[in-house]
C-alpha positions as CSV (number, residue, x, y, z in Angstrom):
1,M,-69.5,57.7,74.7
2,N,-72.9,56.1,75.3
3,A,-73.4,52.6,76.8
4,P,-73.9,49.8,74.4
5,S,-77.6,49.0,74.7
6,P,-79.0,47.1,76.6
7,L,-76.1,46.6,78.9
8,Q,-75.7,47.8,82.5
9,S,-72.8,50.1,83.3
10,V,-70.5,48.7,86.1
11,P,-68.6,51.3,88.2
12,L,-64.9,51.0,87.3
13,T,-64.1,50.6,91.0
14,Q,-66.1,47.3,90.8
15,A,-64.8,46.2,87.4
16,Y,-62.5,43.5,89.1
17,R,-65.7,41.7,90.3
18,L,-66.5,40.7,86.7
19,L,-63.3,38.6,86.6
20,N,-62.7,37.8,90.2
21,H,-64.3,34.4,90.0
22,G,-61.8,33.3,87.3
23,P,-63.8,32.7,84.2
24,T,-62.5,31.8,80.7
25,V,-62.8,34.9,78.5
26,L,-63.1,35.8,74.9
27,V,-60.4,38.4,73.9
28,S,-61.6,40.7,71.2
29,S,-59.3,42.9,69.2
30,A,-59.4,45.2,66.1
31,H,-57.1,47.4,64.1
32,G,-57.9,49.1,60.8
33,D,-60.4,46.9,58.9
34,R,-59.4,43.7,60.8
35,R,-60.9,42.2,63.9
36,N,-60.4,38.9,65.8
37,V,-61.6,37.0,68.8
38,M,-59.8,34.3,70.8
39,A,-60.4,32.4,74.0
40,A,-58.1,32.9,77.0
41,A,-58.3,30.9,80.3
42,W,-55.3,32.7,81.8
43,N,-56.6,36.1,82.9
44,M,-57.1,37.9,86.2
45,P,-57.9,41.3,87.8
46,L,-54.9,43.2,89.1
47,D,-56.1,46.4,90.8
48,F,-59.1,48.4,91.8
49,D,-58.5,52.1,91.1
50,P,-57.7,52.4,88.3
51,P,-58.9,48.9,87.5
52,K,-56.3,46.7,85.8
53,V,-56.3,43.2,84.3
54,A,-53.8,40.7,83.0
55,V,-54.2,38.2,80.2
56,V,-51.8,35.9,78.4
57,I,-51.8,36.2,74.6
58,D,-49.4,34.1,72.6
59,K,-47.1,35.9,70.2
60,A,-48.2,33.8,67.2
61,T,-51.9,34.9,67.3
62,L,-53.6,37.5,65.2
63,T,-55.2,38.8,68.3
64,R,-51.8,39.7,69.6
65,E,-50.9,41.4,66.4
66,L,-54.0,43.5,66.5
67,I,-53.6,44.4,70.1
68,E,-50.0,45.5,69.6
69,A,-51.1,47.7,66.7
70,S,-54.1,49.2,68.4
71,G,-53.2,49.2,72.1
72,Q,-56.7,48.1,73.0
73,F,-58.7,44.9,73.7
74,V,-61.9,43.6,75.2
75,L,-62.2,40.8,77.7
76,A,-65.7,39.3,77.3
77,I,-67.1,36.7,79.7
78,P,-69.1,34.0,77.9
79,G,-71.8,32.0,79.5
80,R,-72.2,28.2,79.3
81,D,-74.4,28.7,76.3
82,L,-71.4,30.0,74.4
83,A,-69.0,27.2,75.5
84,E,-68.9,25.5,72.1
85,R,-68.1,28.8,70.3
86,T,-65.5,29.7,73.0
87,L,-63.7,26.4,72.4
88,A,-63.8,27.0,68.7
89,A,-62.5,30.6,69.1
90,G,-59.5,29.2,70.9
91,S,-59.0,26.3,68.4
92,C,-58.7,28.1,65.0
93,S,-56.8,31.1,63.6
94,G,-58.3,34.4,62.6
95,R,-55.7,34.5,59.8
96,E,-58.0,32.0,58.0
97,G,-60.9,34.5,58.0
98,D,-63.2,36.5,60.2
99,K,-63.8,34.3,63.3
100,F,-66.8,36.4,64.4
101,E,-68.5,35.5,61.1
102,A,-67.2,31.9,61.1
103,L,-68.6,31.4,64.7
104,E,-71.8,33.3,63.9
105,L,-70.9,35.6,66.9
106,D,-72.7,38.9,66.6
107,V,-71.0,42.0,68.0
108,L,-72.0,45.2,69.9
109,P,-70.0,48.4,69.6
110,A,-67.7,49.2,72.5
111,S,-67.9,52.6,74.0
112,Q,-64.1,53.4,74.6
113,V,-62.2,51.0,72.3
114,L,-62.3,49.9,68.7
115,A,-62.5,46.1,69.5
116,P,-66.1,44.9,69.4
117,L,-68.0,43.4,72.3
118,P,-68.9,39.8,71.4
119,A,-72.7,39.6,71.8
120,G,-74.4,37.0,74.0
121,C,-71.7,37.3,76.7
122,I,-72.5,38.1,80.3
123,G,-69.8,40.7,81.0
124,W,-67.3,42.9,79.1
125,L,-64.3,44.9,80.0
126,E,-63.0,47.4,77.6
127,C,-59.2,47.8,78.1
128,R,-56.3,49.9,77.0
129,V,-52.9,48.2,77.0
130,I,-50.4,49.3,79.7
131,D,-47.2,49.0,77.8
132,E,-44.8,46.6,79.5
133,P,-42.6,45.4,76.6
134,H,-40.4,43.1,78.7
135,I,-43.3,41.0,80.2
136,Q,-45.2,41.1,76.8
137,R,-42.1,39.6,75.0
138,T,-40.9,37.3,77.8
139,Y,-44.2,36.0,79.2
140,D,-46.8,36.9,76.6
141,L,-48.5,38.7,79.4
142,F,-50.5,41.8,78.6
143,L,-51.7,44.3,81.3
144,G,-54.7,46.5,80.6
145,E,-56.4,49.4,82.2
146,V,-60.2,48.9,82.3
147,V,-61.7,52.0,80.7
148,A,-65.3,50.7,80.6
149,A,-67.1,47.7,82.1
150,W,-70.5,46.2,81.2
151,A,-72.6,43.3,82.4
152,D,-75.9,41.7,81.5
153,P,-78.3,43.1,84.2
154,D,-80.0,39.7,84.4
155,M,-76.7,38.1,85.5
156,Y,-75.0,40.9,87.4
157,S,-76.5,43.6,89.7
158,D,-75.8,45.4,92.9
159,G,-72.1,44.6,92.5
160,R,-72.6,40.8,92.5
161,W,-73.0,38.0,90.0
162,H,-76.1,35.8,90.2
163,F,-76.8,33.0,87.8
164,P,-80.6,32.4,87.7
165,E,-80.2,30.3,84.5
166,Q,-77.6,27.5,84.5
167,G,-77.0,27.9,80.8
168,R,-75.8,31.5,81.3
169,S,-73.3,30.9,84.2
170,S,-69.7,31.7,83.5
171,I,-67.4,28.9,82.3
172,H,-63.9,27.8,83.4
173,Y,-61.7,25.9,81.0
174,V,-59.6,23.0,82.2
175,S,-58.3,21.3,79.0
176,G,-59.2,19.0,76.2
177,G,-62.6,20.6,75.7
178,Q,-63.6,20.2,79.4
179,F,-65.1,23.2,81.2
180,F,-66.7,23.8,84.6
181,A,-69.6,26.1,85.1
182,T,-69.8,28.5,88.0
183,G,-72.0,27.0,90.7
184,E,-74.3,28.4,93.3
185,A,-73.1,31.5,95.2
186,F,-72.9,31.4,99.0
187,E,-71.6,33.7,101.7
188,V,-69.6,33.0,104.9
189,D,-69.1,35.1,108.0
190,G,-65.5,36.3,107.9
191,K,-65.4,36.8,111.7
192,A,-64.6,33.2,112.6
């Protein structure tokens, strides 16, 4: 399938770099004529090739219901400018109506999965569930193989994040509505 325009394709062998700095994500899901989005602070990359991720999704959520039915999901990385909507996405249920509409969150079509890409984010990972019933039931932990990865080319290029606009840096949820924004990047010599 074609790339969602105007996004930059990220090589799957570098997909882990989109999550490696630990951002809060929006989890998008869809099945049939239903779709949903929720926030998740507990997520991480797991492997390089094929790229894999993990995310905790509570059994009571509509997102979980849709993911279990479709076997697919999207992890989207919102910037600081979407912090209010990210908090709202994690604070209300999609069972009460379409959260994308309620949050005025536009979507882009994904290339490999049915779940939409929440527009305005800075990175997206399209994932297929790696079925692990025990850890899903016991820990609410879902593993996914990344089948497509995208990034805003103004924020990610040459295999690295760069945040020229503070309002677009990734966010990290603590609790009670408190977030941290990703700060300035720096490099150290690993030979010491």
